[in-house]
Amino acid sequence: MALLTEDARGVFVISVTPFHPDGSIDVESLDRVTDFYIEKGATGLTILGMMGEAPKLTQAESRAVAERVIARAGDLPVVVGVSAPGLAAITELSAAVMDMGAAGVMIAPPGGLRTDAQITGYYAQACAAAGDGVPVVVQDFPLATGVSMDVSVLNRIVADLPQVVMLKHEDWPGLPKITALRRAEAAGQRRISILCGNGGIFLPEEMGRGADGAMTGFAFPEMLRQVVDLCAAGDMDRAQDIFDAYLPLVRYEQQPGAGLAVRKYVLAKRGAIASAALRHPGALPAPETVAEVERLLARLDTRLKELD
Amino acid sequence: MALLTEDARGVFVISVTPFHPDGSIDVESLDRVTDFYIEKGATGLTILGMMGEAPKLTQAESRAVAERVIARAGDLPVVVGVSAPGLAAITELSAAVMDMGAAGVMIAPPGGLRTDAQITGYYAQACAAAGDGVPVVVQDFPLATGVSMDVSVLNRIVADLPQVVMLKHEDWPGLPKITALRRAEAAGQRRISILCGNGGIFLPEEMGRGADGAMTGFAFPEMLRQVVDLCAAGDMDRAQDIFDAYLPLVRYEQQPGAGLAVRKYVLAKRGAIASAALRHPGALPAPETVAEVERLLARLDTRLKELD
Amino acid sequence: MALLTEDARGVFVISVTPFHPDGSIDVESLDRVTDFYIEKGATGLTILGMMGEAPKLTQAESRAVAERVIARAGDLPVVVGVSAPGLAAITELSAAVMDMGAAGVMIAPPGGLRTDAQITGYYAQACAAAGDGVPVVVQDFPLATGVSMDVSVLNRIVADLPQVVMLKHEDWPGLPKITALRRAEAAGQRRISILCGNGGIFLPEEMGRGADGAMTGFAFPEMLRQVVDLCAAGDMDRAQDIFDAYLPLVRYEQQPGAGLAVRKYVLAKRGAIASAALRHPGALPAPETVAEVERLLARLDTRLKELD
Amino acid sequence: MALLTEDARGVFVISVTPFHPDGSIDVESLDRVTDFYIEKGATGLTILGMMGEAPKLTQAESRAVAERVIARAGDLPVVVGVSAPGLAAITELSAAVMDMGAAGVMIAPPGGLRTDAQITGYYAQACAAAGDGVPVVVQDFPLATGVSMDVSVLNRIVADLPQVVMLKHEDWPGLPKITALRRAEAAGQRRISILCGNGGIFLPEEMGRGADGAMTGFAFPEMLRQVVDLCAAGDMDRAQDIFDAYLPLVRYEQQPGAGLAVRKYVLAKRGAIASAALRHPGALPAPETVAEVERLLARLDTRLKELD
């Protein structure tokens, strides 16, 4: 399969990992949700990320999931999260998934990093650990990792590490960072792909600032695709109309921790996975939550009809 | 002026502190913005909170701001933020503002608290420091303070400290916390007022869960008031229609740190304050930000007309 | 091999993992350092802890290290660190090492835990994940984990989870915690073993408060053993004389991060391992550091002769 | 009084703030402890630091304490801690104490700073806030502040901000930082004074690396002075002999939080202050603690006699 490059754009959906109610991996749903994402417009997939409950899997399970999804995704590029506390584990998983045909790997910084030098030093080590020539996605998500990367740090990483071809952008607030990165490129720096996370909650503005698309797991990937395509085509108003229709649900699904149960509930309801189950410790949404989500889904339906 | 009680409901607007471009306090705008909030439907005001740039003021300035706003607000209850690293500073400011006619004080936990016992212990000390009989609002805002309060901790605070009459609820995700608190009350616990922060981004759901209103500083307080009133009257659909119209801006203004510059920009544009200036270190919004905000304001205008 | 019980006492040495200069595991030194620890008075071993560079190993390497050490240690109980971000990984490693003959497993809390309920909830899950009947050591090390456990939380864990037989105590300051735990036991709570970490820097006082021994990796385990034995025999003065002689080095070796390179340097010098190498990223001590350590070793030598 | 310069060396004792048992400031003890520090060899004083319980004072109390100590200290330079969440408070207190004759001010970074750019930006603002020409001491104490400053950040601060004349060094581990700073100076960077904190627990090594002395509050300042003088005179062995004698107590007093009660207990016992009381919330040492301290003091006495 083709490797990830700086030219990547579109929508890389962060895939859930489907489980049976007993906590075992639901392999058939893994196929089904892969098909679902593709059908709804995904231009790539990202697996074994935080929202894929990756830390809950054993290494053997992680490899099995990767193998299944990569095979099923066919020509679609699949990025695999390989973040780990140690470099040896990154090397092991990265080598395995690249052999299976992954397009690249995604690495978030370990929580203890503080200074600029620690962060740039870490990415040099992590790129080496990922393997020579393996495309790397840098995940910049301070709310989850506790690590803050200044624009100058990202610029240094881009300058020093040719393997880094993409930024998964989910700093918050993060809009000025996109502008600053694109300005550095206009001044001669190597261009990288910027795909945005955070559930897509700033997607129109991010596209306006120069992002190349989305890398997030919202349960209606077709919205992400439409917004990205419309923005890319310059039709910002229509993009924002569609975005605004989904925004109440985007907001609800973006709640840290709690959002994943909602996402799986919606995906199960849409038939993409058989069960909304999270692996332990994780629970089905409470009845109050289900009622709120159902209300938002009904209103979404109405609003989309008005927009047609 | 009347003291704050467990029966408080409605919209307590978190007031900005207006500055001249040179960084000095703009006293006339302080009057103007107080009038503006009242005119737009505030049922109370909260001053010297994080969004009021309180940590940037000297103690003398804090007292001057409190005196001016309390006088201007007339019968409207004014809650004053008195959070401080030490208890003596809490005592001093609390005594001063209660003398001026404040309705109560708001206290956020210091960042170093970790265990349940540390948190309940702190609030016992802080209530004593605030002064005998002074109504206290507990601010539960983990994203800003780093302190996580379990529902059982809040229940213990309510049980042990009769001075605590209100929760400023801005945990995220926090909806189950409201449900749990109201359930504890149904089981016999003393009822307290719950007003919600976080820029109002979950206001309809929070009202549905049993909140009494909002305590936040969104630049269109009339939205907060309409949503709270409609929810209280049981018209959830109309409430959500109005909320959804404002949501793209609510979301934009809720960005940590960056949001305050946007809020002041909008308030200045609406004539509520003379200048959007933040006190140093703080800056006017960048041109890209202004363009995005203006676009959201124009779309809001259109959407509100459709809703009429 | 016998399982770990609440009666464990003495010195469980936290074992280093020896590497060749190229970063591969030095299996012969693994045997040698195991023999060394036993010869110097270890009554147990703890492997795959933070100081064993466990996060730098792959899962296969972790299992290989455990197998080798458990076999070599013979009758000596071996505790294996199985801390992991997810429960499935704990289950997998715990089952493997218990099969090999480990005496129990040690689990530190994941960094994100904050409230008392989160911590007690986690240990319930972690004990279940470790496996029915598997003895569990709770590692209480806030400086490294960021998780603060109140005494009441530890009491609840002891009351609720019979699998928990030992506390690895390294809160700082932590002396009152030992006193409080022993008081709770005097009042009827189940007694657990308390072994102390932190490089042993408070060992005499910890023993005086009721600790059962040490679980730490100081490069002179014979000091730990002598101090523990003398304290247990009531000879506090001789215990402190010996402790004080080593204290300048204890203090130096306890430096977070930097201390491990020093420890390995001393162990290599003492012939316990072939190379002082740390696995990447980790480096040999700088020349200034080596000079300081050599000076402390020379002074230690002199001081021990004075004490004889 | 003379201003602090880059040439400062010796022992700046971090002064306690004495309280009566009822929590009010004990002004007579303030004089007495000032005299005590001078008598025991202090070459300067630092007041209103963390160990001076500064956050527990009102601004008026802070100014009163500063005025009293500066007057009493006569020719001895007095550094005043002016750290505050906002710049206006720094300006206010800095102006006040410099007027009283302070030698300079000390500023620790606010806890939220993460990136190198945030830290250097903050010190530029803080120096401006402290006032033109006011000598500034940078406090580098990550364990307490949560802010990590790379050597390159310190170098940039030294290069950009001529007001910064001293580093209060208490990173842990921090020895390589002293070496790196002195190397940068050897390569042409402006030299600053480096005084070391952390209770003095690495003082001999710090002096060996090029520090100019100590800035800490150990209850036996005469030890700090002797060690600094002996190291400066090149008699490292005698310095270490004296240091080692006190080390068991240094270690005990360095416990975060708990150590201050011990320090005040010892100072009261030595007659330097009338009461060991801490201002609320803070408590006298528990009986077990007192017994441990008394034991260490008795042993210290014996050991010092052996050394004579």
Short mmCIF file of N, CA and C in Angstrom, two decimals, chain B residues 253-308:
data_model
loop_
_atom_site.label_atom_id
_atom_site.label_comp_id
_atom_site.label_asym_id
_atom_site.label_seq_id
_atom_site.Cartn_x
_atom_site.Cartn_y
_atom_site.Cartn_z
N GLU B 253 -16.32 31.23 21.38
CA GLU B 253 -15.98 32.07 22.53
C GLU B 253 -15.51 31.23 23.71
N GLN B 254 -15.79 29.93 23.69
CA GLN B 254 -15.42 29.08 24.82
C GLN B 254 -13.97 28.61 24.77
N GLN B 255 -13.23 28.96 23.72
CA GLN B 255 -11.83 28.55 23.64
C GLN B 255 -11.04 29.08 24.85
N PRO B 256 -10.37 28.19 25.59
CA PRO B 256 -9.67 28.65 26.78
C PRO B 256 -8.65 29.74 26.47
N GLY B 257 -8.68 30.79 27.24
CA GLY B 257 -7.72 31.87 27.03
C GLY B 257 -8.15 32.75 25.88
N ALA B 258 -8.12 32.23 24.68
CA ALA B 258 -8.42 33.01 23.49
C ALA B 258 -9.83 33.58 23.50
N GLY B 259 -10.75 32.89 24.17
CA GLY B 259 -12.14 33.30 24.13
C GLY B 259 -12.42 34.66 24.74
N LEU B 260 -11.65 35.06 25.73
CA LEU B 260 -11.94 36.33 26.40
C LEU B 260 -11.74 37.52 25.46
N ALA B 261 -10.72 37.45 24.63
CA ALA B 261 -10.49 38.54 23.67
C ALA B 261 -11.66 38.64 22.69
N VAL B 262 -12.20 37.47 22.34
CA VAL B 262 -13.35 37.46 21.43
C VAL B 262 -14.58 38.05 22.13
N ARG B 263 -14.77 37.64 23.36
CA ARG B 263 -15.92 38.14 24.13
C ARG B 263 -15.86 39.66 24.26
N LYS B 264 -14.71 40.18 24.57
CA LYS B 264 -14.58 41.63 24.72
C LYS B 264 -14.74 42.34 23.38
N TYR B 265 -14.28 41.68 22.33
CA TYR B 265 -14.47 42.25 20.99
C TYR B 265 -15.95 42.39 20.69
N VAL B 266 -16.70 41.36 20.97
CA VAL B 266 -18.14 41.40 20.69
C VAL B 266 -18.83 42.41 21.59
N LEU B 267 -18.46 42.43 22.86
CA LEU B 267 -19.09 43.38 23.79
C LEU B 267 -18.78 44.82 23.36
N ALA B 268 -17.57 45.07 22.90
CA ALA B 268 -17.24 46.42 22.44
C ALA B 268 -18.06 46.77 21.20
N LYS B 269 -18.18 45.80 20.31
CA LYS B 269 -18.97 46.01 19.10
C LYS B 269 -20.43 46.29 19.43
N ARG B 270 -20.93 45.65 20.46
CA ARG B 270 -22.31 45.85 20.88
C ARG B 270 -22.48 47.13 21.73
N GLY B 271 -21.38 47.81 21.98
CA GLY B 271 -21.48 49.07 22.72
C GLY B 271 -21.46 48.92 24.23
N ALA B 272 -21.23 47.71 24.71
CA ALA B 272 -21.29 47.51 26.16
C ALA B 272 -20.05 48.02 26.87
N ILE B 273 -18.93 48.03 26.16
CA ILE B 273 -17.68 48.58 26.72
C ILE B 273 -17.01 49.39 25.63
N ALA B 274 -16.16 50.34 26.06
CA ALA B 274 -15.57 51.26 25.08
C ALA B 274 -14.45 50.60 24.28
N SER B 275 -13.68 49.75 24.93
CA SER B 275 -12.53 49.14 24.26
C SER B 275 -12.48 47.65 24.54
N ALA B 276 -12.04 46.90 23.55
CA ALA B 276 -11.91 45.46 23.71
C ALA B 276 -10.60 45.09 24.42
N ALA B 277 -9.87 46.11 24.89
CA ALA B 277 -8.53 45.86 25.45
C ALA B 277 -8.55 44.89 26.63
N LEU B 278 -7.59 43.98 26.63
CA LEU B 278 -7.30 43.17 27.81
C LEU B 278 -6.12 43.82 28.52
N ARG B 279 -6.07 43.63 29.82
CA ARG B 279 -4.88 44.09 30.52
C ARG B 279 -3.72 43.16 30.14
N HIS B 280 -2.54 43.72 30.07
CA HIS B 280 -1.30 43.01 29.82
C HIS B 280 -1.10 41.89 30.84
N PRO B 281 -0.67 40.67 30.51
CA PRO B 281 -0.42 40.21 29.15
C PRO B 281 -1.70 39.64 28.55
N GLY B 282 -2.13 40.20 27.50
CA GLY B 282 -3.36 39.83 26.85
C GLY B 282 -3.43 40.74 25.65
N ALA B 283 -4.02 40.28 24.57
CA ALA B 283 -3.92 41.06 23.34
C ALA B 283 -5.25 41.10 22.63
N LEU B 284 -5.41 42.06 21.79
CA LEU B 284 -6.60 42.12 20.93
C LEU B 284 -6.59 40.90 20.02
N PRO B 285 -7.77 40.49 19.57
CA PRO B 285 -7.80 39.34 18.66
C PRO B 285 -7.07 39.65 17.35
N ALA B 286 -6.43 38.62 16.79
CA ALA B 286 -5.72 38.77 15.51
C ALA B 286 -6.73 39.00 14.38
N PRO B 287 -6.26 39.55 13.26
CA PRO B 287 -7.18 39.82 12.14
C PRO B 287 -7.93 38.57 11.67
N GLU B 288 -7.26 37.43 11.65
CA GLU B 288 -7.95 36.21 11.23
C GLU B 288 -9.10 35.89 12.19
N THR B 289 -8.84 36.10 13.46
CA THR B 289 -9.87 35.84 14.46
C THR B 289 -11.05 36.78 14.26
N VAL B 290 -10.74 38.05 14.08
CA VAL B 290 -11.81 39.04 13.87
C VAL B 290 -12.66 38.64 12.67
N ALA B 291 -12.01 38.22 11.60
CA ALA B 291 -12.76 37.84 10.40
C ALA B 291 -13.68 36.66 10.70
N GLU B 292 -13.18 35.70 11.44
CA GLU B 292 -14.01 34.53 11.78
C GLU B 292 -15.19 34.93 12.66
N VAL B 293 -14.93 35.81 13.61
CA VAL B 293 -16.01 36.24 14.51
C VAL B 293 -17.06 37.03 13.73
N GLU B 294 -16.61 37.92 12.89
CA GLU B 294 -17.56 38.73 12.12
C GLU B 294 -18.44 37.84 11.24
N ARG B 295 -17.82 36.82 10.69
CA ARG B 295 -18.59 35.89 9.87
C ARG B 295 -19.64 35.17 10.72
N LEU B 296 -19.27 34.76 11.91
CA LEU B 296 -20.22 34.07 12.78
C LEU B 296 -21.34 35.03 13.22
N LEU B 297 -20.97 36.29 13.46
CA LEU B 297 -22.00 37.27 13.86
C LEU B 297 -22.99 37.51 12.73
N ALA B 298 -22.50 37.59 11.51
CA ALA B 298 -23.39 37.82 10.37
C ALA B 298 -24.33 36.63 10.19
N ARG B 299 -23.79 35.44 10.32
CA ARG B 299 -24.62 34.24 10.18
C ARG B 299 -25.65 34.16 11.32
N LEU B 300 -25.23 34.56 12.53
CA LEU B 300 -26.16 34.56 13.66
C LEU B 300 -27.36 35.46 13.37
N ASP B 301 -27.04 36.61 12.85
CA ASP B 301 -28.07 37.59 12.51
C ASP B 301 -29.11 36.97 11.57
N THR B 302 -28.63 36.35 10.54
CA THR B 302 -29.50 35.70 9.56
C THR B 302 -30.36 34.61 10.22
N ARG B 303 -29.67 33.81 11.02
CA ARG B 303 -30.35 32.67 11.64
C ARG B 303 -31.43 33.13 12.61
N LEU B 304 -31.14 34.19 13.35
CA LEU B 304 -32.15 34.69 14.30
C LEU B 304 -33.38 35.19 13.55
N LYS B 305 -33.14 35.81 12.39
CA LYS B 305 -34.30 36.27 11.60
C LYS B 305 -35.13 35.09 11.13
N GLU B 306 -34.49 34.01 10.72
CA GLU B 306 -35.23 32.82 10.32
C GLU B 306 -36.07 32.27 11.46
N LEU B 307 -35.55 32.41 12.66
CA LEU B 307 -36.24 31.83 13.82
C LEU B 307 -37.45 32.64 14.25
N ASP B 308 -37.46 33.89 13.89
CA ASP B 308 -38.56 34.76 14.36
C ASP B 308 -39.91 34.34 13.78
#
